[in-house]
Amino acid sequence: MKKIRTRFAPSPTGYIHIGNIRSAIYPFLIAKQAGGQFILRIEDTDQARFVEGATELILDTLRWLHLEWDEGPIKNGPFAPYTQSARKDIYLKWAKQLIADGRAYADDTTSEQIDVYRKEDEAKKVPYLYRNHRPVNPPEWKEGLPIRFKTIPKEYSWHDEVMGDIHTGPEVCDDIILIKKDGLPTYNFAHIIDDTLMECSHITRGVEYLSSTPNYLALYDALDFPRHLFVSLPHILAPTGNKKLGKRDGAKSVTEYRDDGILPEAILNYLACLGWNDGTEQEIYSLEELIEKFSVDRIQNSGARFDEVKILWMNGQWIRKIATEQGIDELFARTCETTGSEDFSRYDLFQPIDFWPASAKQETIEYKKSVLAIIYDRLKTLSDLRTMTTYFFEDPAIDLSMITSSKFLKKYSEQELVGLLTETIEALNDVDEADWTEDNLQNLLNDLLVKTEKKPAEFFSLIRIAVSFAAFSPALHLTLHVLGKNRTLARLNKVRTALSNN
Ligand code: GLU
């Protein structure tokens, strides 16, 4: 059986846009499922588009997503180098071989002359094809001259694993450039040489390369290379309209999603299922499950629409899955990873704690974990922590209007509110520190509810606002439990005084 070897072949032209990384996920899954190899090849032959640092960004992004390559930069492997600019001589050798075989030629036609040909064809209303202007006596090749393929126009038929059987006529065959003036190969030429020499089994790439495939097939024939399996991935569409997802449609880079507090599991899960399903209703897949269940024949052949809301939903699902299956310690570790450090300094997710001295590091960590444990099920992104937990880390500024204009509380006079707070403070004051548990607090709050004869929404809103002055908080007994007896009472007292003095 043929070895399964797939590749991801990005060009280092900037950040990795969310839509492009799917071209890494599918080949990774194909290779891992078959126990094959996943190759990373850096296609940096377009010097004009090269961006410094972009290769490092690609490596970082793949590692973050756990798409570890078996061969490629850093790792190397039997077909090194895996960066095209370092393979220049290989392409030139094959191009020269094609010249020797009469299937390519050096071309000294100037770009001005090419323009003239183009205009002539336009005036004659015939499609512009370079092969119709092919020089009769091409020069000897020397450095600085491009090399072009000498095509033989004919019909081509091939099978694409996603798009099905395809047939094209001779009109699409042309003399494509193999080696450019700068001595570097074009993508059209280099990828065929590399995919063949690197013994790839599949070519998994965007559907935009489908129209060039007849010219690629002509090259396979001329080089006497066997064809690869072609897996063309349909476009990821912008949220509206029929265009391909682009930067202007809010498509962020993978690293931006990471910095926004999206987990790699969610990105992987979302993108893998964008245009693929296993025929069931399942929506949440781990990488291991994807490796097990992925199949090329269930990749959709029409474009899939990008939906950021779904990524957020999926991220929420993954946050809960990690917390419940692996525990809060793991979720905390993942939060630290996302936010840069244990004290969340990169994003200041949690405010500095003024309750303990800097030496109380362990207590601080435990406290953060207890906050995370009661809030995680409301998070869509890990960076939501920043805005959702402020009051756990600093005493909130008192804003009485939040109480007096609350739809649940505005019917009460300030005196009545002070009375309710007093009753609560007295009851809580009687609880020993050691009895300050979630269950006891829940019972105590329920007893107070019965005693005061207030509606839950009214009574709980008052206490919740008084301790947090936030738009929402986790369940009240959990919030009070984490805040602790002293901080809870101090805050309630302060609000009571403010209301009395109003
Ligand atoms: N370097 C090409 C790109 O980034 C890769 C296409 C392919 O996978 O063959 O679009």
Coordinates of C-alpha atoms and ligand atoms in Angstrom, one line a residue:
M1 CA 0.0 0.0 0.0
K2 CA 1.2 3.5 -0.8
K3 CA 2.6 5.4 2.2
I4 CA 0.4 8.3 3.3
R5 CA 2.4 11.5 3.3
T6 CA 0.6 14.8 3.3
R7 CA 1.8 18.4 3.4
F8 CA 0.9 21.9 4.4
A9 CA 2.8 24.4 2.2
P10 CA 2.2 27.9 3.4
S11 CA 3.9 31.0 1.9
P12 CA 5.4 33.2 4.6
T13 CA 3.6 36.3 3.5
G14 CA 2.3 37.6 6.9
Y15 CA 0.1 36.2 9.6
I16 CA -1.9 33.0 9.2
H17 CA -5.4 33.9 8.6
I18 CA -8.0 31.7 10.2
G19 CA -9.3 30.6 6.8
N20 CA -5.9 29.3 5.7
I21 CA -5.2 27.0 8.6
R22 CA -7.9 24.6 7.5
S23 CA -5.4 23.6 4.7
A24 CA -3.1 22.4 7.5
I25 CA -5.8 20.6 9.6
Y26 CA -7.1 18.3 6.9
P27 CA -3.8 17.0 5.7
F28 CA -2.7 16.6 9.3
L29 CA -5.8 14.4 10.0
I30 CA -5.3 12.4 6.9
A31 CA -1.7 11.6 7.7
K32 CA -2.3 10.8 11.4
Q33 CA -5.3 8.6 10.7
A34 CA -3.2 6.5 8.4
G35 CA -0.1 6.5 10.6
G36 CA 1.7 8.5 7.9
Q37 CA 3.7 11.7 7.9
F38 CA 2.6 15.3 7.9
I39 CA 5.2 17.6 6.2
L40 CA 5.6 21.3 6.5
R41 CA 7.1 23.0 3.6
I42 CA 7.8 26.8 3.5
E43 CA 7.0 28.2 0.0
D44 CA 9.1 31.3 0.0
T45 CA 9.9 31.8 -3.7
D46 CA 7.9 34.9 -4.2
Q47 CA 10.5 37.4 -2.8
A48 CA 8.1 40.4 -3.3
R49 CA 5.6 38.9 -0.9
F50 CA 8.0 37.6 1.7
V51 CA 7.5 39.0 5.2
E52 CA 10.2 38.8 7.8
G53 CA 9.2 36.7 10.8
A54 CA 6.2 35.1 9.0
T55 CA 7.8 31.6 9.0
E56 CA 8.2 31.8 12.8
L57 CA 4.6 32.8 13.1
I58 CA 3.6 29.7 11.0
L59 CA 5.6 27.4 13.3
D60 CA 4.2 29.0 16.4
T61 CA 0.6 28.7 15.2
L62 CA 0.9 25.1 14.2
R63 CA 2.5 24.2 17.5
W64 CA -0.2 26.1 19.4
L65 CA -2.8 24.1 17.6
H66 CA -1.0 20.8 18.3
L67 CA -0.5 20.2 14.6
E68 CA 3.1 19.1 15.1
W69 CA 4.8 18.3 11.7
D70 CA 6.9 15.1 11.2
E71 CA 9.2 16.7 8.7
G72 CA 9.9 20.3 7.9
P73 CA 11.7 23.3 9.3
I74 CA 13.6 22.7 12.6
K75 CA 12.8 19.0 12.6
N76 CA 14.2 18.4 9.1
G77 CA 13.9 14.9 7.7
P78 CA 15.0 12.7 4.7
F79 CA 14.1 15.3 2.1
A80 CA 15.6 18.4 3.7
P81 CA 15.7 21.3 3.1
Y82 CA 12.0 22.0 3.5
T83 CA 12.2 25.7 2.6
Q84 CA 11.9 26.3 -1.1
S85 CA 14.5 29.1 -1.3
A86 CA 17.1 26.7 -0.1
R87 CA 16.2 24.2 -2.9
K88 CA 16.8 26.6 -5.8
D89 CA 19.3 24.3 -7.5
I90 CA 17.0 21.4 -7.5
Y91 CA 14.3 23.3 -9.5
L92 CA 16.8 24.6 -11.9
K93 CA 18.2 21.2 -12.6
W94 CA 14.7 19.8 -13.5
A95 CA 13.9 22.9 -15.6
K96 CA 17.2 22.4 -17.5
Q97 CA 16.3 18.7 -18.0
L98 CA 13.0 19.8 -19.5
I99 CA 14.9 22.1 -21.9
A100 CA 17.1 19.2 -22.9
D101 CA 14.0 17.1 -23.5
G102 CA 12.5 19.8 -25.8
R103 CA 9.7 20.5 -23.2
A104 CA 10.9 23.9 -22.0
Y105 CA 12.7 26.9 -23.3
A106 CA 14.6 29.9 -22.1
D107 CA 12.8 33.1 -23.0
D108 CA 14.2 36.6 -23.6
T109 CA 11.0 38.2 -24.7
T110 CA 10.7 41.6 -23.0
S111 CA 7.7 42.5 -21.0
E112 CA 6.9 45.3 -23.5
Q113 CA 6.7 42.7 -26.2
I114 CA 4.5 40.5 -24.1
D115 CA 2.1 43.5 -23.7
V116 CA 2.0 43.9 -27.4
Y117 CA 1.0 40.3 -27.9
R118 CA -1.7 40.7 -25.3
K119 CA -3.1 43.8 -27.0
E120 CA -3.0 42.1 -30.4
D121 CA -5.0 39.2 -29.1
E122 CA -7.5 41.5 -27.5
A123 CA -8.0 43.4 -30.8
K124 CA -8.5 40.1 -32.6
K125 CA -10.9 39.0 -29.8
V126 CA -9.0 35.8 -29.3
P127 CA -8.0 34.5 -25.8
Y128 CA -4.4 35.5 -25.0
L129 CA -2.3 32.4 -24.8
Y130 CA 1.5 32.7 -24.6
R131 CA 2.0 29.5 -26.6
N132 CA 0.7 31.3 -29.7
H133 CA 3.6 33.7 -29.4
R134 CA 6.2 31.2 -28.4
P135 CA 9.6 32.3 -29.8
V136 CA 10.7 30.3 -32.8
N137 CA 14.4 30.3 -31.9
P138 CA 14.7 30.6 -28.1
P139 CA 18.1 31.6 -26.8
E140 CA 20.4 29.4 -24.8
W141 CA 19.5 29.6 -21.1
K142 CA 21.7 31.9 -19.0
E143 CA 21.2 33.4 -15.6
G144 CA 18.6 36.1 -15.6
L145 CA 16.4 34.5 -18.3
P146 CA 13.1 32.9 -17.4
I147 CA 12.4 29.3 -18.4
R148 CA 9.0 28.5 -19.8
F149 CA 7.2 25.2 -20.2
K150 CA 6.5 24.1 -23.8
T151 CA 3.0 22.7 -23.6
I152 CA 1.3 20.3 -25.9
P153 CA -2.4 21.4 -25.9
K154 CA -4.7 18.5 -25.2
E155 CA -7.7 17.4 -23.2
Y156 CA -7.2 16.4 -19.6
S157 CA -9.4 14.3 -17.3
W158 CA -8.7 13.7 -13.7
H159 CA -10.4 12.9 -10.4
D160 CA -10.4 15.3 -7.5
E161 CA -11.3 13.6 -4.2
V162 CA -13.7 16.5 -3.3
M163 CA -14.7 18.0 -6.6
G164 CA -15.2 14.7 -8.4
D165 CA -14.3 13.9 -12.1
I166 CA -13.1 16.9 -14.1
H167 CA -12.5 17.3 -17.7
T168 CA -10.9 20.3 -19.5
G169 CA -10.2 21.1 -23.2
P170 CA -6.9 22.1 -24.8
E171 CA -7.7 25.8 -24.6
V172 CA -6.6 26.0 -21.0
C173 CA -3.1 24.6 -21.7
D174 CA -0.4 27.2 -21.9
D175 CA 3.4 27.8 -21.7
I176 CA 3.6 28.6 -18.0
I177 CA 6.8 30.1 -16.4
L178 CA 8.8 27.5 -14.5
I179 CA 11.8 29.6 -13.5
K180 CA 11.6 33.4 -13.0
K181 CA 14.1 36.0 -14.0
D182 CA 15.4 36.0 -10.4
G183 CA 16.3 32.3 -10.7
L184 CA 13.6 31.2 -8.3
P185 CA 10.9 28.8 -9.4
T186 CA 7.2 29.7 -9.7
Y187 CA 4.7 28.0 -7.3
N188 CA 3.4 26.2 -10.4
F189 CA 6.6 24.4 -11.0
A190 CA 8.2 24.1 -7.5
H191 CA 5.3 22.4 -5.8
I192 CA 5.2 19.6 -8.4
I193 CA 8.9 18.9 -8.0
D194 CA 8.7 19.0 -4.2
D195 CA 5.5 17.0 -3.8
T196 CA 7.1 14.4 -6.0
L197 CA 10.6 14.3 -4.4
M198 CA 9.1 14.5 -0.9
E199 CA 7.0 11.5 -1.8
C200 CA 3.7 13.1 -0.9
S201 CA 0.6 11.1 -1.5
H202 CA -2.0 13.9 -1.3
I203 CA -2.1 17.5 -2.4
T204 CA -4.6 19.2 -0.1
R205 CA -5.1 22.8 -1.0
G206 CA -7.6 25.5 -1.8
V207 CA -9.9 25.1 -4.7
E208 CA -8.4 28.2 -6.4
Y209 CA -5.7 25.9 -7.8
L210 CA -8.2 23.7 -9.6
S211 CA -8.2 25.8 -12.8
S212 CA -4.5 25.5 -13.1
T213 CA -4.5 21.8 -12.7
P214 CA -4.5 20.9 -16.4
N215 CA -1.2 22.8 -16.7
Y216 CA 0.1 20.9 -13.7
L217 CA -0.9 17.6 -15.3
A218 CA 0.9 18.6 -18.4
L219 CA 4.0 19.1 -16.3
Y220 CA 3.6 15.8 -14.5
D221 CA 3.5 14.1 -17.9
A222 CA 6.5 16.0 -19.3
L223 CA 8.5 15.2 -16.1
D224 CA 7.3 11.6 -16.2
F225 CA 6.0 11.9 -12.6
P226 CA 3.0 10.0 -11.4
R227 CA 0.0 12.1 -10.4
H228 CA -0.9 12.8 -6.8
L229 CA -4.3 12.5 -5.2
F230 CA -5.9 15.9 -5.4
V231 CA -8.0 17.1 -2.6
S232 CA -9.4 20.6 -3.4
L233 CA -10.9 22.4 -0.4
P234 CA -13.8 24.7 -1.1
H235 CA -13.5 28.3 -0.1
I236 CA -14.5 29.5 3.4
L237 CA -17.1 32.2 2.6
A238 CA -17.4 35.6 4.3
P239 CA -20.3 35.8 6.8
T240 CA -22.5 37.5 4.1
G241 CA -22.5 37.4 0.3
N242 CA -20.7 35.0 -1.9
K243 CA -17.1 36.0 -1.6
K244 CA -14.2 34.2 0.0
L245 CA -13.5 35.2 3.6
G246 CA -10.9 38.0 3.7
K247 CA -9.4 40.3 6.2
R248 CA -12.1 42.9 5.6
D249 CA -14.8 40.5 6.7
G250 CA -13.2 40.3 10.2
A251 CA -11.1 37.2 9.5
K252 CA -8.5 37.5 12.1
S253 CA -5.2 35.7 12.4
V254 CA -5.0 32.6 14.5
T255 CA -2.8 34.3 16.9
E256 CA -5.3 37.1 17.4
Y257 CA -7.9 34.5 18.4
R258 CA -5.4 33.0 20.8
D259 CA -4.8 36.4 22.3
D260 CA -8.6 37.0 22.6
G261 CA -8.8 33.9 24.8
I262 CA -10.0 31.3 22.3
L263 CA -8.7 27.8 23.0
P264 CA -6.8 25.9 20.3
E265 CA -9.2 23.0 20.7
A266 CA -12.1 25.3 19.7
I267 CA -10.3 26.7 16.7
L268 CA -9.4 23.2 15.5
N269 CA -12.9 21.8 16.2
Y270 CA -14.6 24.7 14.5
L271 CA -12.4 24.7 11.4
A272 CA -12.4 20.9 11.0
C273 CA -16.2 21.0 11.0
L274 CA -16.4 23.9 8.6
G275 CA -17.2 21.9 5.5
W276 CA -16.9 18.5 6.9
N277 CA -19.1 16.3 9.2
D278 CA -19.1 12.6 10.0
G279 CA -22.8 12.2 9.2
T280 CA -23.9 12.5 12.8
E281 CA -25.2 15.4 14.9
Q282 CA -21.9 15.5 16.9
E283 CA -20.4 19.0 17.1
I284 CA -17.6 18.8 19.7
Y285 CA -14.6 16.8 18.6
S286 CA -11.2 16.5 20.2
L287 CA -8.2 16.3 18.0
E288 CA -8.0 12.5 18.8
E289 CA -11.6 12.1 17.7
L290 CA -11.1 14.1 14.6
I291 CA -8.1 11.9 13.7
E292 CA -10.3 8.8 14.2
K293 CA -13.4 10.0 12.4
F294 CA -12.1 12.3 9.6
S295 CA -12.7 11.2 6.0
V296 CA -12.0 13.0 2.8
D297 CA -15.1 11.7 1.1
R298 CA -17.2 13.7 3.6
I299 CA -15.6 17.0 2.8
Q300 CA -18.4 19.2 1.3
N301 CA -17.7 20.4 -2.2
S302 CA -19.4 23.8 -1.8
G303 CA -18.2 26.8 0.2
A304 CA -18.8 26.9 4.0
R305 CA -19.8 30.1 5.7
F306 CA -17.6 31.6 8.4
D307 CA -19.4 32.3 11.6
E308 CA -17.5 33.9 14.5
V309 CA -20.5 33.5 16.9
K310 CA -20.1 29.7 16.4
I311 CA -16.4 29.9 17.4
L312 CA -17.4 31.7 20.6
W313 CA -20.0 29.1 21.3
M314 CA -17.6 26.3 20.7
N315 CA -15.0 28.0 22.8
G316 CA -17.5 28.1 25.7
Q317 CA -18.2 24.4 25.2
W318 CA -14.5 23.7 25.4
I319 CA -13.9 25.8 28.5
R320 CA -16.6 23.8 30.2
K321 CA -15.4 20.5 28.8
I322 CA -11.8 21.2 30.2
A323 CA -13.2 22.3 33.6
T324 CA -15.4 19.3 34.0
E325 CA -13.3 16.6 32.5
Q326 CA -9.8 17.8 33.5
G327 CA -10.5 20.1 36.4
I328 CA -10.1 23.7 37.4
D329 CA -6.3 23.3 37.8
E330 CA -6.0 22.4 34.2
L331 CA -8.3 25.3 33.1
F332 CA -6.3 27.6 35.2
A333 CA -3.1 26.4 33.6
R334 CA -4.6 26.9 30.2
T335 CA -5.8 30.4 31.2
C336 CA -2.2 31.3 32.3
E337 CA -0.9 29.9 29.0
T338 CA -3.3 32.1 27.0
T339 CA -2.7 35.2 29.1
G340 CA 1.0 34.9 29.3
S341 CA 1.7 34.2 32.9
E342 CA 0.4 33.1 36.3
D343 CA -0.4 36.6 37.3
F344 CA -2.1 37.2 34.0
S345 CA 0.2 40.2 33.5
R346 CA 0.0 40.2 29.7
Y347 CA -3.7 41.1 29.7
D348 CA -4.3 42.0 33.2
L349 CA -7.1 39.5 33.2
F350 CA -7.5 39.7 36.9
Q351 CA -6.9 42.9 38.7
P352 CA -4.0 43.1 41.2
I353 CA -5.2 41.8 44.5
D354 CA -5.1 44.3 47.3
F355 CA -6.2 41.8 49.9
W356 CA -2.9 40.1 50.4
P357 CA 0.7 41.1 50.5
A358 CA 2.8 40.1 47.5
S359 CA 4.4 37.3 49.5
A360 CA 1.1 35.5 49.7
K361 CA 1.6 34.0 46.2
Q362 CA 0.0 30.6 46.8
E363 CA -3.1 32.1 48.4
T364 CA -3.4 34.4 45.5
I365 CA -3.3 31.5 43.1
E366 CA -5.8 29.5 45.1
Y367 CA -8.1 32.6 45.2
K368 CA -7.9 33.0 41.4
K369 CA -8.7 29.4 40.9
S370 CA -11.8 29.7 43.2
V371 CA -12.9 32.7 41.2
L372 CA -12.4 30.7 37.9
A373 CA -14.3 27.7 39.4
I374 CA -17.5 29.7 39.8
I375 CA -17.3 31.8 36.7
Y376 CA -16.1 29.5 34.0
D377 CA -19.5 28.3 32.9
R378 CA -20.3 31.8 31.8
L379 CA -17.2 32.5 29.8
K380 CA -17.2 32.6 26.1
T381 CA -13.5 33.5 25.9
L382 CA -10.8 33.3 28.5
S383 CA -10.3 37.0 28.2
D384 CA -13.9 37.6 29.4
L385 CA -12.4 37.1 32.8
R386 CA -10.9 40.6 32.6
T387 CA -14.3 42.3 32.7
M388 CA -16.3 39.7 34.5
T389 CA -14.3 39.3 37.7
T390 CA -13.0 42.7 38.6
Y391 CA -15.0 43.0 41.8
F392 CA -13.3 39.8 43.1
F393 CA -10.0 41.6 43.1
E394 CA -10.8 45.2 44.1
D395 CA -13.6 46.8 46.1
P396 CA -16.1 48.1 43.6
A397 CA -16.9 51.8 43.5
I398 CA -20.4 52.4 45.1
D399 CA -23.0 53.5 42.6
L400 CA -26.2 53.8 44.4
S401 CA -28.2 54.4 41.3
M402 CA -27.6 50.8 40.3
I403 CA -29.7 49.9 43.3
T404 CA -32.3 52.7 43.3
S405 CA -33.0 52.4 39.6
S406 CA -32.9 48.6 39.4
K407 CA -36.2 47.3 38.0
F408 CA -36.5 44.9 41.0
L409 CA -35.6 47.5 43.7
K410 CA -36.9 50.9 42.6
K411 CA -40.2 50.3 44.4
Y412 CA -38.4 50.2 47.8
S413 CA -37.6 53.3 49.8
E414 CA -34.0 53.7 50.9
Q415 CA -35.1 53.0 54.5
E416 CA -36.5 49.7 53.4
L417 CA -33.4 48.8 51.6
V418 CA -31.3 49.7 54.6
G419 CA -33.5 47.5 56.7
L420 CA -33.0 44.5 54.4
L421 CA -29.2 45.1 54.4
T422 CA -29.2 45.2 58.1
E423 CA -31.0 42.0 58.5
T424 CA -28.6 40.3 56.0
I425 CA -25.6 41.8 57.8
E426 CA -26.7 40.5 61.1
A427 CA -27.4 37.0 59.8
L428 CA -24.1 36.8 58.1
N429 CA -22.2 38.2 61.0
D430 CA -23.4 35.3 63.1
V431 CA -21.8 32.7 60.8
D432 CA -18.4 31.5 62.1
E433 CA -15.5 31.8 59.6
A434 CA -15.3 28.0 59.6
D435 CA -19.0 27.7 58.7
W436 CA -18.7 30.1 55.7
T437 CA -19.4 27.3 53.2
E438 CA -21.4 27.3 50.0
D439 CA -24.2 25.1 51.5
N440 CA -24.5 27.1 54.7
L441 CA -24.6 30.4 52.8
Q442 CA -27.3 29.0 50.4
N443 CA -29.4 27.9 53.4
L444 CA -28.9 31.2 55.2
L445 CA -29.9 33.2 52.1
N446 CA -33.0 31.0 51.6
D447 CA -34.0 31.5 55.2
L448 CA -33.7 35.3 54.9
L449 CA -35.8 35.2 51.8
V450 CA -38.6 33.5 53.7
K451 CA -38.2 35.8 56.7
T452 CA -38.2 39.0 54.7
E453 CA -41.0 37.8 52.4
K454 CA -39.3 39.3 49.4
K455 CA -39.2 37.9 45.9
P456 CA -35.9 36.1 45.2
A457 CA -35.1 38.5 42.2
E458 CA -35.5 41.5 44.6
F459 CA -33.7 40.3 47.6
F460 CA -30.8 38.6 45.7
S461 CA -30.4 41.6 43.4
L462 CA -29.9 43.9 46.3
I463 CA -27.2 41.7 47.9
R464 CA -25.6 40.9 44.6
I465 CA -25.3 44.6 43.5
A466 CA -24.1 45.6 46.9
V467 CA -21.2 43.2 46.9
S468 CA -20.3 43.6 43.2
F469 CA -21.8 46.6 41.5
A470 CA -21.5 44.6 38.4
A471 CA -24.0 43.7 35.7
F472 CA -24.0 40.1 36.8
S473 CA -22.3 37.7 39.1
P474 CA -22.2 33.9 39.6
A475 CA -24.8 32.5 42.0
L476 CA -25.0 34.7 45.1
H477 CA -24.0 32.0 47.6
L478 CA -21.0 31.1 45.5
T479 CA -20.0 34.7 45.1
L480 CA -20.2 35.4 48.8
H481 CA -18.3 32.2 49.6
V482 CA -15.4 33.2 47.4
L483 CA -15.4 36.8 48.6
G484 CA -15.2 35.5 52.2
K485 CA -16.9 36.8 55.4
N486 CA -14.8 39.9 56.0
R487 CA -15.0 41.3 52.5
T488 CA -18.7 40.5 52.1
L489 CA -19.6 42.2 55.4
A490 CA -17.3 45.2 54.7
R491 CA -19.0 45.8 51.4
L492 CA -22.5 45.4 52.7
N493 CA -21.8 47.8 55.6
K494 CA -20.4 50.4 53.2
V495 CA -23.4 50.3 51.0
R496 CA -25.8 50.4 54.0
T497 CA -24.0 53.5 55.3
A498 CA -24.1 55.2 51.9
L499 CA -27.8 54.5 51.5
S500 CA -28.5 55.8 55.0
N501 CA -26.6 59.0 54.3
N502 CA -28.3 59.5 51.0
Ligands
GLU1 N1 2.1 28.2 -1.0 C1 0.7 28.0 -1.5 C2 -0.2 29.0 -0.7 O1 0.2 29.4 0.3 C3 0.3 26.6 -1.2 C4 -0.6 25.9 -2.0 C5 -0.5 24.4 -1.8 O2 -0.8 24.0 -0.8 O3 0.0 23.8 -2.8 O4 -1.2 29.2 -1.2

